[in-house]
CSV table of C-alpha atoms in Angstrom, one decimal:
chain,number,residue,atom,x,y,z
A,1,UNK,CA,105.8,73.9,24.5
A,2,UNK,CA,102.7,74.8,26.4
A,3,UNK,CA,102.0,71.1,26.9
A,4,UNK,CA,105.5,70.5,28.2
A,5,UNK,CA,105.3,73.4,30.6
A,6,UNK,CA,102.0,72.2,32.0
A,7,UNK,CA,103.4,68.7,32.4
A,8,UNK,CA,106.5,70.0,34.2
A,9,UNK,CA,104.4,72.2,36.5
A,10,UNK,CA,102.1,69.3,37.4
A,11,UNK,CA,105.1,67.0,38.0
A,12,UNK,CA,106.8,69.7,40.1
A,13,UNK,CA,103.6,70.4,42.1
A,14,UNK,CA,103.0,66.8,42.8
A,15,UNK,CA,106.5,66.2,44.2
A,16,UNK,CA,107.3,69.4,46.0
A,17,UNK,CA,107.7,69.2,49.8
A,18,UNK,CA,105.7,71.8,51.7
A,19,UNK,CA,105.8,72.9,55.3
A,20,UNK,CA,102.6,72.2,57.2
A,21,UNK,CA,101.6,73.0,60.7
A,22,UNK,CA,102.2,70.0,62.9
A,23,UNK,CA,99.6,68.6,65.2
A,24,UNK,CA,100.0,69.9,68.7
A,25,UNK,CA,102.5,67.7,70.5
A,26,UNK,CA,103.4,68.2,74.2
A,27,UNK,CA,106.8,66.9,75.3
A,28,UNK,CA,107.7,66.5,78.9
A,29,UNK,CA,110.7,66.8,81.2
A,30,UNK,CA,109.6,65.6,84.7
A,31,UNK,CA,111.8,66.6,87.6
A,32,UNK,CA,112.2,66.6,91.3
A,33,UNK,CA,114.3,68.8,93.5
A,34,UNK,CA,114.8,71.2,96.3
A,35,UNK,CA,114.6,75.0,96.6
A,36,UNK,CA,115.8,77.6,99.0
A,37,UNK,CA,114.6,81.1,99.5
A,38,UNK,CA,115.5,84.1,101.6
A,39,UNK,CA,111.8,84.7,102.4
A,40,UNK,CA,108.5,85.5,100.7
A,41,UNK,CA,108.6,89.3,101.0
A,42,UNK,CA,109.4,91.8,98.2
A,43,UNK,CA,113.1,91.6,97.4
A,44,UNK,CA,113.5,88.0,98.7
A,45,UNK,CA,115.1,85.5,96.4
A,46,UNK,CA,114.1,81.9,95.3
A,47,UNK,CA,116.5,79.3,93.9
A,48,UNK,CA,115.8,75.8,92.8
A,49,UNK,CA,118.0,72.8,91.9
A,50,UNK,CA,116.4,69.7,90.3
A,51,UNK,CA,117.1,66.5,88.5
A,52,UNK,CA,114.9,64.9,85.8
A,53,UNK,CA,113.5,61.5,86.3
A,54,UNK,CA,111.8,61.4,82.9
A,55,UNK,CA,112.5,63.0,79.6
A,56,UNK,CA,110.7,62.6,76.3
A,57,UNK,CA,112.7,60.2,74.1
A,58,UNK,CA,112.6,62.7,71.3
A,59,UNK,CA,115.4,64.6,73.0
A,60,UNK,CA,117.8,61.7,73.0
A,61,UNK,CA,118.8,61.8,76.6
A,62,UNK,CA,119.5,58.5,78.3
A,63,UNK,CA,119.0,58.9,82.0
A,64,UNK,CA,120.6,55.6,82.7
A,65,UNK,CA,124.1,56.9,81.7
A,66,UNK,CA,123.7,60.7,82.1
A,67,UNK,CA,121.7,63.1,84.2
A,68,UNK,CA,119.7,66.2,83.3
A,69,UNK,CA,119.9,68.8,86.0
A,70,UNK,CA,118.0,72.0,86.4
A,71,UNK,CA,119.0,75.3,88.0
A,72,UNK,CA,116.6,78.3,88.3
A,73,UNK,CA,117.9,81.5,89.8
A,74,UNK,CA,117.6,85.3,89.8
A,75,UNK,CA,113.9,85.0,90.9
A,76,UNK,CA,113.1,87.9,93.2
A,77,UNK,CA,109.7,88.3,94.9
A,78,UNK,CA,107.9,91.3,93.5
A,79,UNK,CA,105.0,91.1,95.9
A,80,UNK,CA,102.4,88.9,97.6
A,81,UNK,CA,98.7,89.1,98.0
A,82,UNK,CA,96.5,87.3,100.5
A,83,UNK,CA,93.9,85.7,98.2
A,84,UNK,CA,91.9,84.2,101.0
A,85,UNK,CA,91.5,80.7,102.5
A,86,UNK,CA,94.9,81.1,104.1
A,87,UNK,CA,96.6,81.2,100.7
A,88,UNK,CA,99.1,83.8,99.6
A,89,UNK,CA,99.8,84.5,95.9
A,90,UNK,CA,103.4,85.5,95.3
A,91,UNK,CA,104.7,86.9,92.1
A,92,UNK,CA,108.3,86.8,91.0
A,93,UNK,CA,110.6,88.8,88.7
A,94,UNK,CA,112.0,87.4,85.5
A,95,UNK,CA,114.5,84.7,86.3
A,96,UNK,CA,116.6,82.1,84.4
A,97,UNK,CA,116.5,78.4,84.0
A,98,UNK,CA,119.4,76.3,82.8
A,99,UNK,CA,119.3,72.6,82.2
A,100,UNK,CA,122.5,70.6,81.8
A,101,UNK,CA,123.1,67.2,80.3
A,102,UNK,CA,126.0,65.5,82.2
A,103,UNK,CA,127.5,62.0,81.9
A,104,UNK,CA,129.3,62.5,85.2
A,105,UNK,CA,126.0,62.0,87.1
A,106,UNK,CA,127.6,63.8,90.0
A,107,UNK,CA,124.8,66.1,91.2
A,108,UNK,CA,124.9,66.5,94.9
A,109,UNK,CA,122.6,68.8,96.8
A,110,UNK,CA,124.8,68.9,99.9
A,111,UNK,CA,123.3,70.9,102.8
A,112,UNK,CA,122.8,74.6,103.4
A,113,UNK,CA,122.9,75.8,99.9
A,114,UNK,CA,124.8,77.4,98.2
A,115,UNK,CA,127.6,75.0,99.1
A,116,UNK,CA,130.6,73.3,97.6
A,117,UNK,CA,128.5,71.0,95.4
A,118,UNK,CA,125.3,73.0,94.9
A,119,UNK,CA,124.8,74.5,92.4
A,120,UNK,CA,128.2,73.6,90.9
A,121,UNK,CA,127.4,69.9,90.3
A,122,UNK,CA,124.1,70.9,88.7
A,123,UNK,CA,125.5,73.3,86.2
A,124,UNK,CA,128.4,71.2,84.8
A,125,UNK,CA,128.1,69.2,81.6
A,126,UNK,CA,126.6,70.4,78.3
A,127,UNK,CA,124.0,73.1,78.2
A,128,UNK,CA,120.8,71.4,77.2
A,129,UNK,CA,118.4,74.3,77.6
A,130,UNK,CA,118.5,77.8,78.8
A,131,UNK,CA,115.5,80.1,79.2
A,132,UNK,CA,114.1,83.2,80.6
A,133,UNK,CA,111.5,82.5,83.3
A,134,UNK,CA,108.6,84.8,83.1
A,135,UNK,CA,105.2,85.2,84.9
A,136,UNK,CA,106.2,82.9,87.7
A,137,UNK,CA,103.5,82.8,90.4
A,138,UNK,CA,103.3,80.7,93.5
A,139,UNK,CA,100.2,79.9,95.5
A,140,UNK,CA,101.4,79.1,99.1
A,141,UNK,CA,99.0,77.5,101.5
A,142,UNK,CA,99.1,78.1,105.2
A,143,UNK,CA,100.6,74.6,105.8
A,144,UNK,CA,103.6,75.4,103.6
A,145,UNK,CA,102.5,73.5,100.5
A,146,UNK,CA,101.5,75.0,97.2
A,147,UNK,CA,101.7,75.3,93.5
A,148,UNK,CA,103.8,77.3,91.1
A,149,UNK,CA,103.5,78.0,87.4
A,150,UNK,CA,105.2,80.1,84.8
A,151,UNK,CA,106.4,80.2,81.3
A,152,UNK,CA,109.7,80.3,79.6
A,153,UNK,CA,111.3,82.0,76.6
A,154,UNK,CA,113.9,79.6,75.3
A,155,UNK,CA,117.3,81.3,74.7
A,156,UNK,CA,119.8,78.5,74.1
A,157,UNK,CA,121.1,75.0,74.5
A,158,UNK,CA,121.2,71.8,72.4
A,159,UNK,CA,117.5,71.1,72.8
A,160,UNK,CA,116.6,74.3,71.0
A,161,UNK,CA,119.3,73.9,68.5
A,162,UNK,CA,118.1,70.4,67.7
A,163,UNK,CA,114.5,69.4,67.8
A,164,UNK,CA,112.9,72.4,69.4
A,165,UNK,CA,113.6,75.6,67.5
A,166,UNK,CA,110.1,77.0,67.8
A,167,UNK,CA,108.7,75.4,70.9
A,168,UNK,CA,106.7,77.1,73.7
A,169,UNK,CA,107.5,76.2,77.3
A,170,UNK,CA,105.7,76.2,80.5
A,171,UNK,CA,106.9,75.3,83.9
A,172,UNK,CA,104.9,74.2,86.9
A,173,UNK,CA,104.5,71.9,89.8
A,174,UNK,CA,104.0,71.6,93.5
A,175,UNK,CA,106.2,72.4,96.5
A,176,UNK,CA,106.1,71.2,100.0
A,177,UNK,CA,107.6,72.9,103.0
A,178,UNK,CA,107.1,71.9,106.6
A,179,UNK,CA,104.4,69.5,105.6
A,180,UNK,CA,106.1,66.1,106.3
A,181,UNK,CA,107.9,65.9,103.0
A,182,UNK,CA,111.5,64.9,103.2
A,183,UNK,CA,113.8,68.0,103.2
A,184,UNK,CA,117.5,68.3,103.1
A,185,UNK,CA,119.0,70.5,105.8
A,186,UNK,CA,119.2,74.0,104.6
A,187,UNK,CA,116.7,73.7,101.8
A,188,UNK,CA,113.3,75.2,102.4
A,189,UNK,CA,111.1,73.2,100.0
A,190,UNK,CA,110.8,70.0,98.1
A,191,UNK,CA,109.7,70.6,94.5
A,192,UNK,CA,108.1,68.3,92.0
A,193,UNK,CA,106.9,69.3,88.6
A,194,UNK,CA,107.1,69.2,84.8
A,195,UNK,CA,108.5,71.3,82.1
A,196,UNK,CA,106.0,71.1,79.3
A,197,UNK,CA,107.3,71.7,75.8
A,198,UNK,CA,104.7,72.5,73.2
A,199,UNK,CA,105.7,71.8,69.7
A,200,UNK,CA,102.5,73.2,68.2
A,201,UNK,CA,104.3,75.9,66.2
A,202,UNK,CA,106.8,73.6,64.6
A,203,UNK,CA,106.4,72.4,61.0
A,204,UNK,CA,106.3,69.1,59.2
A,205,UNK,CA,107.3,68.2,55.7
A,206,UNK,CA,104.6,66.8,53.4
A,207,UNK,CA,104.2,65.9,49.8
A,208,UNK,CA,101.7,67.9,47.7
A,209,UNK,CA,99.5,64.8,47.5
A,210,UNK,CA,99.3,64.7,51.3
A,211,UNK,CA,98.4,68.4,51.3
A,212,UNK,CA,95.5,67.8,48.9
A,213,UNK,CA,94.3,64.9,50.9
A,214,UNK,CA,93.9,67.1,53.9
A,215,UNK,CA,91.2,69.1,52.1
A,216,UNK,CA,89.6,66.2,50.1
A,217,UNK,CA,87.5,64.9,53.0
B,1,UNK,CA,126.2,31.0,133.6
B,2,UNK,CA,129.1,33.1,132.6
B,3,UNK,CA,129.7,30.9,129.6
B,4,UNK,CA,126.0,31.3,128.6
B,5,UNK,CA,126.5,35.1,128.7
B,6,UNK,CA,129.5,34.8,126.5
B,7,UNK,CA,127.6,32.8,124.0
B,8,UNK,CA,124.9,35.4,124.0
B,9,UNK,CA,127.4,38.1,123.3
B,10,UNK,CA,128.8,36.1,120.4
B,11,UNK,CA,125.4,35.8,118.9
B,12,UNK,CA,124.9,39.5,119.2
B,13,UNK,CA,128.2,40.2,117.5
B,14,UNK,CA,127.3,37.9,114.6
B,15,UNK,CA,123.8,39.3,114.3
B,16,UNK,CA,122.3,41.6,111.6
B,17,UNK,CA,122.2,45.2,112.5
B,18,UNK,CA,120.5,48.0,110.7
B,19,UNK,CA,122.7,50.3,108.7
B,20,UNK,CA,122.4,54.0,108.0
B,21,UNK,CA,119.3,55.5,106.3
B,22,UNK,CA,119.4,55.9,102.6
B,23,UNK,CA,119.0,59.2,100.7
B,24,UNK,CA,115.7,60.8,99.9
B,25,UNK,CA,113.1,58.1,99.0
B,26,UNK,CA,109.8,58.5,97.3
B,27,UNK,CA,107.4,57.1,94.7
B,28,UNK,CA,107.1,59.8,92.0
B,29,UNK,CA,104.0,59.5,89.9
B,30,UNK,CA,102.3,61.2,87.0
B,31,UNK,CA,98.7,60.5,86.3
B,32,UNK,CA,95.1,61.6,85.5
B,33,UNK,CA,92.4,62.3,88.0
B,34,UNK,CA,88.6,62.5,87.9
B,35,UNK,CA,86.9,64.6,90.5
B,36,UNK,CA,83.4,64.1,92.0
B,37,UNK,CA,80.6,66.5,91.0
B,38,UNK,CA,79.4,67.0,94.6
B,39,UNK,CA,79.9,66.0,98.2
B,40,UNK,CA,79.5,62.2,98.7
B,41,UNK,CA,81.0,61.5,95.2
B,42,UNK,CA,84.3,59.9,94.8
B,43,UNK,CA,87.7,60.8,93.3
B,44,UNK,CA,89.9,58.5,91.3
B,45,UNK,CA,93.4,58.8,89.9
B,46,UNK,CA,95.4,56.6,87.6
B,47,UNK,CA,99.1,57.1,87.2
B,48,UNK,CA,102.5,55.7,86.4
B,49,UNK,CA,105.4,55.6,88.8
B,50,UNK,CA,108.5,57.2,87.4
B,51,UNK,CA,111.9,55.5,87.4
B,52,UNK,CA,114.0,58.0,89.2
B,53,UNK,CA,117.2,56.0,88.4
B,54,UNK,CA,120.1,57.0,90.5
B,55,UNK,CA,118.6,60.4,91.1
B,56,UNK,CA,115.5,59.4,93.1
B,57,UNK,CA,115.4,56.3,95.1
B,58,UNK,CA,112.1,54.5,95.6
B,59,UNK,CA,111.3,53.4,99.2
B,60,UNK,CA,111.3,49.8,97.9
B,61,UNK,CA,113.7,48.6,95.2
B,62,UNK,CA,111.6,48.4,92.0
B,63,UNK,CA,112.6,46.6,88.7
B,64,UNK,CA,111.7,49.2,86.1
B,65,UNK,CA,113.7,47.4,83.5
B,66,UNK,CA,111.2,44.5,83.4
B,67,UNK,CA,108.0,45.9,84.9
B,68,UNK,CA,105.7,48.8,84.7
B,69,UNK,CA,104.6,50.2,88.0
B,70,UNK,CA,101.2,52.0,88.2
B,71,UNK,CA,99.4,53.7,91.0
B,72,UNK,CA,95.6,53.8,91.5
B,73,UNK,CA,93.6,55.9,93.9
B,74,UNK,CA,89.9,55.1,94.1
B,75,UNK,CA,86.8,55.7,96.2
B,76,UNK,CA,88.2,58.8,97.8
B,77,UNK,CA,85.0,60.5,99.0
B,78,UNK,CA,84.5,64.2,98.9
B,79,UNK,CA,83.6,65.1,102.4
B,80,UNK,CA,83.6,68.9,102.2
B,81,UNK,CA,83.3,70.8,98.9
B,82,UNK,CA,85.0,74.0,100.2
B,83,UNK,CA,88.4,75.5,100.0
B,84,UNK,CA,90.3,73.3,100.4
B,85,UNK,CA,88.2,70.3,99.4
B,86,UNK,CA,88.5,67.5,101.9
B,87,UNK,CA,88.5,63.9,101.1
B,88,UNK,CA,88.6,60.6,103.1
B,89,UNK,CA,88.2,56.9,102.9
B,90,UNK,CA,89.9,56.1,99.6
B,91,UNK,CA,92.2,53.3,98.7
B,92,UNK,CA,95.6,53.4,97.1
B,93,UNK,CA,97.4,50.6,95.3
B,94,UNK,CA,100.7,50.3,93.6
B,95,UNK,CA,100.7,47.6,90.9
B,96,UNK,CA,103.6,45.8,89.2
B,97,UNK,CA,102.8,44.5,85.7
B,98,UNK,CA,104.9,43.1,82.9
B,99,UNK,CA,102.2,42.4,80.4
B,100,UNK,CA,100.6,45.7,79.5
B,101,UNK,CA,101.3,49.3,78.9
B,102,UNK,CA,99.2,51.7,80.9
B,103,UNK,CA,96.6,53.3,78.7
B,104,UNK,CA,94.4,56.2,80.0
B,105,UNK,CA,91.6,55.1,77.7
B,106,UNK,CA,91.4,51.8,79.5
B,107,UNK,CA,91.8,52.2,83.2
B,108,UNK,CA,92.0,48.4,83.7
B,109,UNK,CA,95.5,48.6,82.4
B,110,UNK,CA,96.5,50.4,85.5
B,111,UNK,CA,95.0,47.9,88.0
B,112,UNK,CA,96.2,44.6,86.5
B,113,UNK,CA,99.3,42.8,87.7
B,114,UNK,CA,100.5,42.2,91.2
B,115,UNK,CA,99.5,44.6,94.1
B,116,UNK,CA,102.9,45.6,95.5
B,117,UNK,CA,101.5,47.8,98.1
B,118,UNK,CA,98.0,48.7,99.0
B,119,UNK,CA,96.5,50.9,101.7
B,120,UNK,CA,94.2,53.8,102.5
B,121,UNK,CA,94.3,57.4,101.8
B,122,UNK,CA,93.2,58.4,105.2
B,123,UNK,CA,92.9,62.1,104.3
B,124,UNK,CA,93.4,64.4,101.4
B,125,UNK,CA,93.0,68.2,101.0
B,126,UNK,CA,92.9,69.6,97.5
B,127,UNK,CA,93.5,73.3,97.0
B,128,UNK,CA,92.1,74.5,93.7
B,129,UNK,CA,93.3,78.0,93.3
B,130,UNK,CA,90.6,78.8,90.7
B,131,UNK,CA,88.4,79.0,93.8
B,132,UNK,CA,90.3,82.1,94.8
B,133,UNK,CA,91.7,83.4,91.5
B,134,UNK,CA,89.4,82.4,88.6
B,135,UNK,CA,92.1,82.4,86.0
B,136,UNK,CA,94.2,79.9,87.8
B,137,UNK,CA,94.2,76.3,86.5
B,138,UNK,CA,96.7,74.8,89.0
B,139,UNK,CA,96.3,73.4,92.3
B,140,UNK,CA,97.9,71.2,95.0
B,141,UNK,CA,97.0,68.3,97.2
B,142,UNK,CA,98.3,67.1,100.4
B,143,UNK,CA,97.3,63.9,102.2
B,144,UNK,CA,98.2,60.9,104.3
B,145,UNK,CA,98.6,57.2,103.3
B,146,UNK,CA,98.7,54.2,105.5
B,147,UNK,CA,100.0,51.0,103.8
B,148,UNK,CA,98.0,47.9,104.9
B,149,UNK,CA,98.6,45.2,102.4
B,150,UNK,CA,100.3,44.1,99.2
B,151,UNK,CA,102.9,41.5,98.3
B,152,UNK,CA,105.8,43.6,99.6
B,153,UNK,CA,104.3,45.2,102.7
B,154,UNK,CA,106.4,43.1,104.9
B,155,UNK,CA,109.5,44.7,103.5
B,156,UNK,CA,108.5,47.9,105.3
B,157,UNK,CA,108.9,47.8,109.1
B,158,UNK,CA,105.5,48.0,110.9
B,159,UNK,CA,106.5,51.3,112.4
B,160,UNK,CA,107.1,52.8,108.9
B,161,UNK,CA,103.9,51.7,107.2
B,162,UNK,CA,101.7,54.5,108.4
B,163,UNK,CA,101.7,58.2,107.9
B,164,UNK,CA,103.2,58.5,104.5
B,165,UNK,CA,102.8,61.9,102.8
B,166,UNK,CA,100.8,62.2,99.6
B,167,UNK,CA,101.7,65.3,97.7
B,168,UNK,CA,100.5,66.4,94.2
B,169,UNK,CA,100.3,69.2,91.8
B,170,UNK,CA,97.0,69.4,89.9
B,171,UNK,CA,96.4,71.1,86.6
B,172,UNK,CA,93.1,71.3,84.7
B,173,UNK,CA,94.6,73.3,81.9
B,174,UNK,CA,97.6,71.3,81.0
B,175,UNK,CA,98.1,70.2,77.4
B,176,UNK,CA,98.9,66.8,78.8
B,177,UNK,CA,95.4,66.2,80.0
B,178,UNK,CA,94.0,63.0,78.6
B,179,UNK,CA,90.4,62.9,77.2
B,180,UNK,CA,87.8,62.0,79.8
B,181,UNK,CA,89.8,63.3,82.8
B,182,UNK,CA,89.5,66.4,84.8
B,183,UNK,CA,93.1,67.0,85.9
B,184,UNK,CA,96.7,66.1,85.4
B,185,UNK,CA,98.3,65.1,88.7
B,186,UNK,CA,102.1,65.1,89.2
B,187,UNK,CA,103.0,64.0,92.7
B,188,UNK,CA,104.7,61.6,95.0
B,189,UNK,CA,104.1,59.3,97.9
B,190,UNK,CA,106.8,59.3,100.5
B,191,UNK,CA,107.6,58.2,104.0
B,192,UNK,CA,108.2,61.0,106.5
B,193,UNK,CA,111.9,60.0,106.6
B,194,UNK,CA,113.7,57.5,104.4
B,195,UNK,CA,113.1,53.9,105.3
B,196,UNK,CA,116.1,52.4,107.0
B,197,UNK,CA,117.1,49.4,105.0
B,198,UNK,CA,118.4,46.4,106.8
B,199,UNK,CA,122.1,45.9,106.1
B,200,UNK,CA,124.4,43.3,107.4
B,201,UNK,CA,127.1,45.1,109.3
B,202,UNK,CA,129.9,43.7,111.5
B,203,UNK,CA,130.1,44.7,115.1
B,204,UNK,CA,133.4,46.4,114.3
B,205,UNK,CA,131.6,48.6,111.8
B,206,UNK,CA,128.9,49.4,114.2
B,207,UNK,CA,131.4,50.4,116.8
B,208,UNK,CA,133.2,52.5,114.2
B,209,UNK,CA,130.0,54.5,113.8
B,210,UNK,CA,130.4,55.8,117.3
């Protein structure tokens, strides 16, 4: 009996599937778009509409037949600090980001947002991702260009429900305003950036033999 | 003489006239940059141009289905190591290549193929916010590009070849940073206004515009 139990345990242990930490893997959604703001003083608002021109294949989005559109809103300036060199650092309240997957491919910035097509044509389709934007900071140069960065707490959408249940998100990029970049009437800045999706905390399945191999070298 | 004038009018009516400007146009790129250690040293950047599809038009029509388009900036000399850093004198080239996939471990895979457009980066300012706020890893760059060569230069009207904007975000702390590089760059090169494509248009259609 003891021999049988030992054999069964060994067999079980050698075939069981275990959860292992996966190697860090950064996925990307690259986007372009336009933002508008009421100003850069405390209480002013910032809104952004964008469209992705690259999405990691793992998410199963085919940009040739559907679009991925972004809308960030509810961002309110908390304060700004002159950090020298003609650059101002602006901090924002918590905001929201929504990304929609839309086969209609009908996004239209129009002019002077909000308007009849913006943001409405950016928030139709299926909700791909929603998140709470936190820690958003902009560095604004005296020429109107600058950089922004922040992080996100994912709250919903098919991306989270599917391949990204435990991901960590960061949002960043550059903006240009009054620097020669093309602007649409009524929008105050052109925005170009990436949403980085870090899968470092996800898990992979592995056989017990694979687990042992990790520690045998 | 009157008949001659009439013939001239007929030729004008049958001629090709430029149509309306297209929507926003730019070359959107994502790449890796190496920065010089001191003034006099040179900056380089190797990147891939994104296919914006219907969303983002490129200034020239590009065949992303059959080719990879890469962008290379080299020999951009650091003139002033201050805030912002100022650079001058570099070259910029957009390549079209069907035979290789760009690999950041082998920069030659970015500069093979046909040079679609080549030119100079006449100026570039890099704002590294860590110079002001030590914890910052992001930055931005703004510069000017003049196109001077390449297989498709002639598709851009002479008056539209100079003064393109070069805009980029920089990030030294990104998880996307490839080994051996200093910064991730995510940016674009774009004309000040969309290039007006030449479209055939009847005189009637031209009149209808007014």
